[in-house]
Amino acid sequence: MSENKVAIITGGARGIGKAIAETLARRGCAIVVADLNLEMAEATAKEIAAATGQKTLAIQINVSDFASANAMVERTLAEFGKVDILVNNAGLTRDKLIMRMEEADWDIVIDVNLKGAFNCSKAVVRPMMKQRYGRIVNISSVSGQAGQFGQANYSASKAGLIGLTKALARELASRQITVNAVAPGFVLTALTQDLSDDLKDAILKATPLGRMGKPEEIAYAVAFLASDEASYITGQVLAVDGGMVMM
């Protein structure tokens, strides 16, 4: 369980991030919904508070900017007095074949998906070390484990998250801070609903369970890794992908 814990979820206003925020709230966490879209974050925070009775806070953040990440953590500490859980979920895609990929497409994906997780983790580590407790969960992807056609930037960012996860797990273990990653397969969200029927068929054929995942199925895995039940697990990558990547 995660009762009486304070959890920050970046990119928490919608999709997988929202499902993670809702799930952690139902398990007793106060929730910080951190998102670039403040209006959407506020709506999500209000919805979760009404549904669960938990305290919530909406914060606007640009994860690619360290000052913004640090301000998020400082405001969380001012509001709740501690931070127990950080879920680095914020991410985006700019899919193109490398011969057509602009430098800007590469830079923004790395800045948000990978540097963003670095910034938020760096900002939260000091208070977690001081309290000698913490859970950091990074949202990677099957694309980071196996690579994906037309996603050189996204695959590199998500593979980088796996390396970051393992390095931080080693650095922070002595302070009882665990760092793990969840690697989702293809999940039904706003990012995947507009895929072509041919691509959806190809995804289903490549997935042994024969279907896309649901946001809450990713959230359940995150909730476990963020819980006290997972206190002896660190530096691991949990694939939640219907069997698409078996390693």
PDB file of N, CA and C in Angstrom, residues 1 37 45 49-50 53 93 99 107 114 152 169 178 180 187 234 245:
ATOM      1  N   MET A   1       0.838  -1.197   0.000  1.00  0.00           N
ATOM      2  CA  MET A   1       0.000   0.000   0.000  1.00  0.00           C
ATOM      3  C   MET A   1       0.877   1.254   0.000  1.00  0.00           C
ATOM      4  N   ASN A  37       0.168  21.590 -19.472  1.00  0.00           N
ATOM      5  CA  ASN A  37      -1.158  22.175 -19.644  1.00  0.00           C
ATOM      6  C   ASN A  37      -1.802  22.349 -18.268  1.00  0.00           C
ATOM      7  N   ALA A  45      -6.847  17.173 -11.375  1.00  0.00           N
ATOM      8  CA  ALA A  45      -6.656  17.188  -9.923  1.00  0.00           C
ATOM      9  C   ALA A  45      -7.990  17.297  -9.201  1.00  0.00           C
ATOM     10  N   ALA A  49      -9.630  14.420  -6.744  1.00  0.00           N
ATOM     11  CA  ALA A  49      -9.985  14.766  -5.367  1.00  0.00           C
ATOM     12  C   ALA A  49     -11.434  14.423  -5.075  1.00  0.00           C
ATOM     13  N   ALA A  50     -12.312  14.729  -6.014  1.00  0.00           N
ATOM     14  CA  ALA A  50     -13.741  14.451  -5.824  1.00  0.00           C
ATOM     15  C   ALA A  50     -14.020  12.955  -5.773  1.00  0.00           C
ATOM     16  N   GLY A  53     -11.323  11.565  -2.472  1.00  0.00           N
ATOM     17  CA  GLY A  53     -11.211  12.229  -1.177  1.00  0.00           C
ATOM     18  C   GLY A  53      -9.794  12.571  -0.786  1.00  0.00           C
ATOM     19  N   THR A  93       6.161  12.437 -28.758  1.00  0.00           N
ATOM     20  CA  THR A  93       6.745  11.800 -29.936  1.00  0.00           C
ATOM     21  C   THR A  93       6.837  12.810 -31.073  1.00  0.00           C
ATOM     22  N   MET A  99      16.056   9.869 -42.169  1.00  0.00           N
ATOM     23  CA  MET A  99      16.446  10.702 -43.310  1.00  0.00           C
ATOM     24  C   MET A  99      15.573  11.959 -43.417  1.00  0.00           C
ATOM     25  N   ASP A 107      15.872  16.864 -30.818  1.00  0.00           N
ATOM     26  CA  ASP A 107      16.158  17.617 -29.591  1.00  0.00           C
ATOM     27  C   ASP A 107      14.969  17.665 -28.643  1.00  0.00           C
ATOM     28  N   LEU A 114      13.871  12.353 -21.852  1.00  0.00           N
ATOM     29  CA  LEU A 114      15.048  11.896 -21.109  1.00  0.00           C
ATOM     30  C   LEU A 114      15.582  12.970 -20.162  1.00  0.00           C
ATOM     31  N   ALA A 152      13.630   6.840 -34.131  1.00  0.00           N
ATOM     32  CA  ALA A 152      15.012   6.888 -33.640  1.00  0.00           C
ATOM     33  C   ALA A 152      15.119   7.771 -32.405  1.00  0.00           C
ATOM     34  N   ALA A 169      19.429   3.853  -9.511  1.00  0.00           N
ATOM     35  CA  ALA A 169      19.159   2.782  -8.541  1.00  0.00           C
ATOM     36  C   ALA A 169      20.415   2.461  -7.739  1.00  0.00           C
ATOM     37  N   THR A 178      14.309   3.522  -4.058  1.00  0.00           N
ATOM     38  CA  THR A 178      14.330   2.585  -5.175  1.00  0.00           C
ATOM     39  C   THR A 178      13.994   3.319  -6.468  1.00  0.00           C
ATOM     40  N   ASN A 180      12.941   2.313 -10.442  1.00  0.00           N
ATOM     41  CA  ASN A 180      12.563   1.278 -11.392  1.00  0.00           C
ATOM     42  C   ASN A 180      11.899   1.903 -12.612  1.00  0.00           C
ATOM     43  N   VAL A 187      -0.652   1.222 -25.896  1.00  0.00           N
ATOM     44  CA  VAL A 187      -1.758   1.433 -24.970  1.00  0.00           C
ATOM     45  C   VAL A 187      -2.769   2.372 -25.613  1.00  0.00           C
ATOM     46  N   THR A 234      14.786  -2.882  -7.116  1.00  0.00           N
ATOM     47  CA  THR A 234      15.337  -1.629  -7.638  1.00  0.00           C
ATOM     48  C   THR A 234      16.182  -1.903  -8.872  1.00  0.00           C
ATOM     49  N   VAL A 245       7.599  -7.693 -26.174  1.00  0.00           N
ATOM     50  CA  VAL A 245       9.051  -7.794 -26.057  1.00  0.00           C
ATOM     51  C   VAL A 245       9.359  -8.739 -24.899  1.00  0.00           C
TER      52      VAL A 245
END
